[in-house]
Amino acid sequence: PDVVAQGEGGLLGMVQHPDFLSNGQFYVVYNYNKNGVYTEKVVRLSYSNNAVSNPVVILDNIPAAGIHNGSRLVISSETTPKLYISTGDANNTALVQNNNTLAGKILRINLDGSIPSDNPFPGNPVWTLGHRNPQGLVLANGLLYSSEHGPNIEDEVNLIEKGRNYGWPNVNGPCNEPGETGFCTTNNVKVPLWSTGNLTLATCGLDYYNADRIPQWKNSLLLVTLKDATLYQLQLSANGQTITSSKEYFRSAWGRLRDVCVSPAGRVYVCTSNGGNSDRLVEIQKPE
């Protein structure tokens, strides 16, 4: 009940605990007012008997604003699972390169909210920095990928690596402008696997496909876009370190596309973000 929708802010992300079917636990990330300040937090909830209860704050004091809040949640499948959280710059670029704030970062914490001992900055949930507004996040074959909104150019898909800097606000897309190269060298900036160049597509939800149901999509990232209203298949190399090709599907078929989800059976679901009664959830049986 304390969720506050303001501009792009509100209830932003959700993920089930790996043992959800036995413990009913899941995690949400949302914006709320904390002592009059618009703020973001991650909360664990419990579901049983058709009711949600027992909220436990896992991480708090994430800067928030009416724009650029992130935020996606992903839980790893390792022996001791970790929760990854993407955060936006909260409309304040001065926060992004500062590891003392949680804005413009990918965060990594234990499922109880504690800080993993192998995080790159001791006692700090920050996993990577230099992000503008990452709204897609997926783990595949031990690799973490994100999709991120650029300013009015250079939307990105990134391979997220421990402790790396992704450049914002000093760098847009690859380090290919004269004013960017020095910062990139000094800060060991990780360049995107894929970017949109001088276009803005408003990249959003991201998932990984490797099922037999749609064989031509195997070992691909599936990316949906808002402004561009298109689903992109981004073919990965065998080691997952590069994107080797891209293909577009369903352009403008259903309007703005907010998220994409791949089921364990290899079914693909896309949800729209048009507002009003026109929004829908679409199952893709096969590419067009």
Tab-separated table of C-alpha atoms in Angstrom:
chain	number	residue	atom	x	y	z
A	1	PRO	CA	0.000	0.000	0.000
A	2	ASP	CA	2.945	2.417	0.318
A	3	VAL	CA	3.741	2.300	-3.422
A	4	VAL	CA	3.661	5.833	-4.899
A	5	ALA	CA	3.248	6.147	-8.673
A	6	GLN	CA	4.900	9.337	-9.905
A	7	GLY	CA	5.745	9.774	-13.577
A	8	GLU	CA	7.677	6.633	-14.542
A	9	GLY	CA	7.969	5.636	-10.887
A	10	GLY	CA	5.798	3.152	-8.985
A	11	LEU	CA	5.872	-0.631	-8.763
A	12	LEU	CA	8.770	-1.495	-11.065
A	13	GLY	CA	9.985	-5.085	-10.838
A	14	MET	CA	9.235	-8.503	-9.369
A	15	VAL	CA	10.922	-11.894	-9.145
A	16	GLN	CA	10.072	-15.158	-7.416
A	17	HIS	CA	12.340	-16.755	-4.822
A	18	PRO	CA	13.972	-19.913	-6.258
A	19	ASP	CA	11.924	-21.925	-3.708
A	20	PHE	CA	8.700	-19.994	-4.318
A	21	LEU	CA	6.597	-23.143	-4.727
A	22	SER	CA	7.517	-24.225	-1.193
A	23	ASN	CA	8.047	-20.921	0.684
A	24	GLY	CA	5.811	-18.516	-1.272
A	25	GLN	CA	8.420	-15.755	-1.143
A	26	PHE	CA	8.927	-13.167	-3.882
A	27	TYR	CA	10.657	-9.809	-4.225
A	28	VAL	CA	9.373	-6.474	-5.508
A	29	VAL	CA	11.090	-3.139	-6.080
A	30	TYR	CA	9.095	0.082	-5.928
A	31	ASN	CA	9.061	3.804	-5.193
A	32	TYR	CA	7.550	5.333	-2.062
A	33	ASN	CA	7.793	8.471	0.053
A	34	LYS	CA	10.285	8.192	2.899
A	35	ASN	CA	10.053	11.176	5.235
A	36	GLY	CA	8.798	13.222	2.305
A	37	VAL	CA	11.583	12.108	-0.069
A	38	TYR	CA	10.766	9.982	-3.132
A	39	THR	CA	12.798	6.802	-2.609
A	40	GLU	CA	13.108	3.251	-3.932
A	41	LYS	CA	13.328	0.003	-1.988
A	42	VAL	CA	13.358	-3.769	-2.450
A	43	VAL	CA	10.864	-5.719	-0.344
A	44	ARG	CA	10.384	-9.457	0.160
A	45	LEU	CA	6.761	-10.594	0.412
A	46	SER	CA	5.099	-13.916	1.166
A	47	TYR	CA	2.198	-15.429	-0.761
A	48	SER	CA	-0.120	-18.054	0.752
A	49	ASN	CA	-3.865	-18.764	0.840
A	50	ASN	CA	-4.474	-16.257	-1.962
A	51	ALA	CA	-3.031	-13.418	0.103
A	52	VAL	CA	0.219	-11.430	0.245
A	53	SER	CA	1.702	-10.689	3.667
A	54	ASN	CA	4.829	-10.313	5.798
A	55	PRO	CA	6.718	-7.496	4.009
A	56	VAL	CA	10.439	-7.463	4.826
A	57	VAL	CA	12.613	-4.584	3.564
A	58	ILE	CA	15.688	-6.098	1.889
A	59	LEU	CA	17.327	-2.914	0.564
A	60	ASP	CA	16.315	0.728	1.050
A	61	ASN	CA	17.489	4.263	0.282
A	62	ILE	CA	17.834	3.850	-3.464
A	63	PRO	CA	17.446	7.331	-5.042
A	64	ALA	CA	14.264	7.735	-7.084
A	65	ALA	CA	12.595	10.309	-9.314
A	66	GLY	CA	9.743	10.696	-11.771
A	67	ILE	CA	12.089	9.279	-14.453
A	68	HIS	CA	15.057	6.887	-14.670
A	69	ASN	CA	14.356	4.450	-11.829
A	70	GLY	CA	15.398	1.164	-13.500
A	71	SER	CA	14.470	-1.328	-12.177
A	72	ARG	CA	14.640	-5.051	-12.788
A	73	LEU	CA	15.277	-7.950	-10.431
A	74	VAL	CA	17.058	-11.222	-11.271
A	75	ILE	CA	18.077	-14.063	-8.955
A	76	SER	CA	21.059	-16.253	-9.828
A	77	SER	CA	20.910	-20.055	-9.799
A	78	GLU	CA	24.187	-20.621	-7.970
A	79	THR	CA	24.431	-22.641	-4.734
A	80	THR	CA	23.956	-19.472	-2.677
A	81	PRO	CA	21.658	-17.407	-4.914
A	82	LYS	CA	22.223	-13.663	-5.308
A	83	LEU	CA	19.705	-10.939	-6.116
A	84	TYR	CA	20.701	-8.469	-8.849
A	85	ILE	CA	18.927	-5.097	-9.026
A	86	SER	CA	19.219	-2.523	-11.809
A	87	THR	CA	18.826	1.145	-10.832
A	88	GLY	CA	18.597	4.285	-12.937
A	89	ASP	CA	20.301	7.622	-12.397
A	90	ALA	CA	17.116	9.070	-10.814
A	91	ASN	CA	17.456	12.124	-13.072
A	92	ASN	CA	20.694	13.098	-11.337
A	93	THR	CA	23.813	12.250	-13.346
A	94	ALA	CA	26.086	13.384	-10.490
A	95	LEU	CA	25.179	10.180	-8.600
A	96	VAL	CA	26.129	7.664	-11.255
A	97	GLN	CA	29.918	7.585	-10.863
A	98	ASN	CA	29.712	7.784	-7.061
A	99	ASN	CA	29.781	4.393	-5.336
A	100	ASN	CA	28.437	5.932	-2.138
A	101	THR	CA	24.985	6.110	-3.753
A	102	LEU	CA	22.874	3.319	-5.234
A	103	ALA	CA	21.669	5.223	-8.320
A	104	GLY	CA	22.860	4.318	-11.824
A	105	LYS	CA	24.128	0.910	-10.774
A	106	ILE	CA	23.648	-2.827	-10.980
A	107	LEU	CA	23.452	-3.996	-7.357
A	108	ARG	CA	24.134	-7.477	-5.958
A	109	ILE	CA	22.985	-8.694	-2.571
A	110	ASN	CA	22.170	-11.933	-0.771
A	111	LEU	CA	18.520	-12.929	-0.600
A	112	ASP	CA	18.338	-11.737	3.014
A	113	GLY	CA	19.681	-8.293	2.073
A	114	SER	CA	23.220	-8.792	3.353
A	115	ILE	CA	26.243	-7.909	1.211
A	116	PRO	CA	28.129	-10.820	-0.419
A	117	SER	CA	31.749	-11.035	0.684
A	118	ASP	CA	32.942	-11.263	-2.939
A	119	ASN	CA	31.351	-8.010	-4.133
A	120	PRO	CA	33.899	-5.722	-5.811
A	121	PHE	CA	33.580	-2.938	-3.217
A	122	PRO	CA	33.676	-4.318	0.358
A	123	GLY	CA	30.460	-3.871	2.313
A	124	ASN	CA	28.785	-2.261	-0.695
A	125	PRO	CA	25.924	-3.673	-2.802
A	126	VAL	CA	27.311	-2.015	-5.967
A	127	TRP	CA	28.267	-4.595	-8.621
A	128	THR	CA	28.731	-2.206	-11.581
A	129	LEU	CA	28.383	1.556	-12.107
A	130	GLY	CA	27.875	4.047	-14.915
A	131	HIS	CA	24.311	3.164	-15.913
A	132	ARG	CA	21.618	5.590	-17.102
A	133	ASN	CA	18.378	3.613	-16.960
A	134	PRO	CA	18.649	-0.183	-17.341
A	135	GLN	CA	15.168	-1.686	-17.761
A	136	GLY	CA	16.043	-5.210	-18.849
A	137	LEU	CA	18.121	-7.775	-16.944
A	138	VAL	CA	18.682	-11.498	-17.559
A	139	LEU	CA	21.121	-14.225	-16.518
A	140	ALA	CA	22.022	-16.849	-19.109
A	141	ASN	CA	24.715	-19.525	-18.900
A	142	GLY	CA	26.368	-17.718	-16.002
A	143	LEU	CA	26.467	-14.363	-17.836
A	144	LEU	CA	24.435	-11.286	-16.885
A	145	TYR	CA	23.036	-9.023	-19.615
A	146	SER	CA	21.173	-5.722	-19.369
A	147	SER	CA	19.315	-3.428	-21.752
A	148	GLU	CA	19.596	0.297	-21.136
A	149	HIS	CA	18.041	3.536	-22.335
A	150	GLY	CA	20.412	6.065	-23.877
A	151	PRO	CA	19.656	9.821	-23.762
A	152	ASN	CA	18.352	10.335	-27.322
A	153	ILE	CA	20.882	8.050	-29.019
A	154	GLU	CA	22.812	4.867	-28.215
A	155	ASP	CA	20.351	2.571	-26.465
A	156	GLU	CA	22.451	-0.392	-25.353
A	157	VAL	CA	22.646	-4.063	-24.547
A	158	ASN	CA	25.482	-4.715	-22.099
A	159	LEU	CA	27.335	-7.710	-20.736
A	160	ILE	CA	27.556	-6.999	-17.009
A	161	GLU	CA	30.937	-7.820	-15.483
A	162	LYS	CA	31.972	-7.510	-11.849
A	163	GLY	CA	33.226	-4.065	-10.857
A	164	ARG	CA	33.118	-2.602	-14.367
A	165	ASN	CA	32.216	0.962	-15.323
A	166	TYR	CA	29.671	1.443	-18.160
A	167	GLY	CA	30.451	5.087	-18.783
A	168	TRP	CA	27.338	7.177	-18.170
A	169	PRO	CA	27.144	10.191	-18.138
A	170	ASN	CA	30.583	10.604	-19.731
A	171	VAL	CA	30.058	8.015	-22.473
A	172	ASN	CA	27.153	7.187	-24.799
A	173	GLY	CA	27.372	3.750	-26.406
A	174	PRO	CA	30.819	2.669	-27.597
A	175	CYS	CA	33.873	4.777	-26.766
A	176	ASN	CA	34.023	6.280	-30.231
A	177	GLU	CA	33.867	10.047	-29.669
A	178	PRO	CA	36.939	12.220	-29.019
A	179	GLY	CA	35.571	13.379	-25.661
A	180	GLU	CA	34.950	9.799	-24.500
A	181	THR	CA	38.199	7.974	-25.146
A	182	GLY	CA	40.163	9.422	-22.238
A	183	PHE	CA	37.439	8.585	-19.725
A	184	CYS	CA	37.090	5.098	-21.173
A	185	THR	CA	40.802	4.389	-20.843
A	186	THR	CA	41.099	5.802	-17.331
A	187	ASN	CA	38.029	3.979	-16.029
A	188	ASN	CA	38.306	0.713	-17.988
A	189	VAL	CA	34.846	1.277	-19.453
A	190	LYS	CA	33.053	-1.810	-20.749
A	191	VAL	CA	31.558	-0.987	-24.156
A	192	PRO	CA	28.117	-2.355	-25.116
A	193	LEU	CA	27.626	-5.591	-27.026
A	194	TRP	CA	25.029	-3.817	-29.165
A	195	SER	CA	23.856	-0.233	-29.490
A	196	THR	CA	21.468	1.758	-31.645
A	197	GLY	CA	23.880	4.448	-32.854
A	198	ASN	CA	22.141	7.729	-33.612
A	199	LEU	CA	18.684	6.249	-33.032
A	200	THR	CA	16.626	5.838	-29.892
A	201	LEU	CA	14.438	2.717	-29.719
A	202	ALA	CA	13.660	2.861	-25.966
A	203	THR	CA	14.994	-0.613	-25.172
A	204	CYS	CA	13.127	-2.340	-22.374
A	205	GLY	CA	12.510	-5.979	-21.352
A	206	LEU	CA	15.140	-8.634	-22.050
A	207	ASP	CA	15.167	-12.433	-21.836
A	208	TYR	CA	17.208	-15.383	-23.118
A	209	TYR	CA	15.923	-18.051	-25.525
A	210	ASN	CA	17.437	-21.490	-26.012
A	211	ALA	CA	14.461	-23.818	-26.486
A	212	ASP	CA	13.619	-26.186	-29.330
A	213	ARG	CA	10.117	-24.737	-29.703
A	214	ILE	CA	11.422	-21.901	-31.921
A	215	PRO	CA	14.724	-23.355	-33.158
A	216	GLN	CA	15.807	-20.288	-35.139
A	217	TRP	CA	15.887	-18.298	-31.879
A	218	LYS	CA	18.173	-20.667	-29.971
A	219	ASN	CA	21.010	-19.013	-28.040
A	220	SER	CA	19.550	-15.534	-28.524
A	221	LEU	CA	18.640	-12.571	-26.407
A	222	LEU	CA	15.078	-11.362	-26.998
A	223	LEU	CA	14.703	-7.609	-26.558
A	224	VAL	CA	11.544	-5.505	-26.737
A	225	THR	CA	11.329	-1.772	-27.354
A	226	LEU	CA	8.849	0.939	-26.412
A	227	LYS	CA	9.241	3.781	-28.903
A	228	ASP	CA	10.268	1.399	-31.685
A	229	ALA	CA	7.490	-1.103	-30.756
A	230	THR	CA	9.516	-4.079	-32.026
A	231	LEU	CA	10.887	-7.394	-30.782
A	232	TYR	CA	14.572	-7.946	-31.585
A	233	GLN	CA	16.302	-11.311	-31.758
A	234	LEU	CA	19.963	-10.785	-30.893
A	235	GLN	CA	21.932	-13.894	-31.828
A	236	LEU	CA	24.734	-14.651	-29.385
A	237	SER	CA	28.089	-16.230	-30.131
A	238	ALA	CA	28.688	-19.695	-28.711
A	239	ASN	CA	30.469	-18.259	-25.658
A	240	GLY	CA	27.861	-15.526	-25.143
A	241	GLN	CA	30.472	-12.772	-25.260
A	242	THR	CA	29.285	-11.090	-28.466
A	243	ILE	CA	26.137	-10.490	-30.508
A	244	THR	CA	26.680	-11.833	-34.000
A	245	SER	CA	23.461	-10.686	-35.731
A	246	SER	CA	20.066	-9.125	-35.095
A	247	LYS	CA	16.619	-9.542	-36.598
A	248	GLU	CA	13.402	-7.559	-36.109
A	249	TYR	CA	9.893	-8.946	-35.581
A	250	PHE	CA	6.318	-7.672	-35.119
A	251	ARG	CA	7.110	-3.977	-35.673
A	252	SER	CA	4.146	-1.856	-34.500
A	253	ALA	CA	1.917	-4.944	-34.315
A	254	TRP	CA	0.806	-4.255	-30.739
A	255	GLY	CA	2.250	-0.823	-29.907
A	256	ARG	CA	4.810	-0.205	-27.173
A	257	LEU	CA	6.391	-3.418	-25.838
A	258	ARG	CA	7.298	-3.346	-22.146
A	259	ASP	CA	8.602	-6.811	-21.336
A	260	VAL	CA	9.298	-10.268	-22.722
A	261	CYS	CA	9.264	-13.563	-20.831
A	262	VAL	CA	10.389	-17.042	-21.884
A	263	SER	CA	8.673	-19.920	-20.082
A	264	PRO	CA	10.484	-23.157	-19.116
A	265	ALA	CA	8.626	-24.820	-22.006
A	266	GLY	CA	10.037	-22.300	-24.486
A	267	ARG	CA	6.861	-20.250	-24.891
A	268	VAL	CA	7.435	-16.540	-25.453
A	269	TYR	CA	5.178	-13.899	-23.903
A	270	VAL	CA	5.246	-10.168	-24.618
A	271	CYS	CA	3.341	-7.513	-22.674
A	272	THR	CA	2.447	-4.120	-24.096
A	273	SER	CA	2.605	-0.681	-22.479
A	274	ASN	CA	0.094	1.539	-24.244
A	275	GLY	CA	-2.210	2.489	-21.378
A	276	GLY	CA	-5.952	2.143	-21.023
A	277	ASN	CA	-7.845	-0.907	-22.229
A	278	SER	CA	-5.572	-1.540	-25.213
A	279	ASP	CA	-2.827	-3.345	-23.278
A	280	ARG	CA	-2.486	-7.065	-23.705
A	281	LEU	CA	-0.330	-10.100	-23.069
A	282	VAL	CA	0.668	-11.846	-26.302
A	283	GLU	CA	1.974	-15.381	-26.719
A	284	ILE	CA	4.256	-15.789	-29.724
A	285	GLN	CA	3.791	-19.227	-31.270
A	286	LYS	CA	6.400	-18.718	-33.970
A	287	PRO	CA	8.217	-15.808	-35.657
A	288	GLU	CA	6.330	-14.075	-38.441
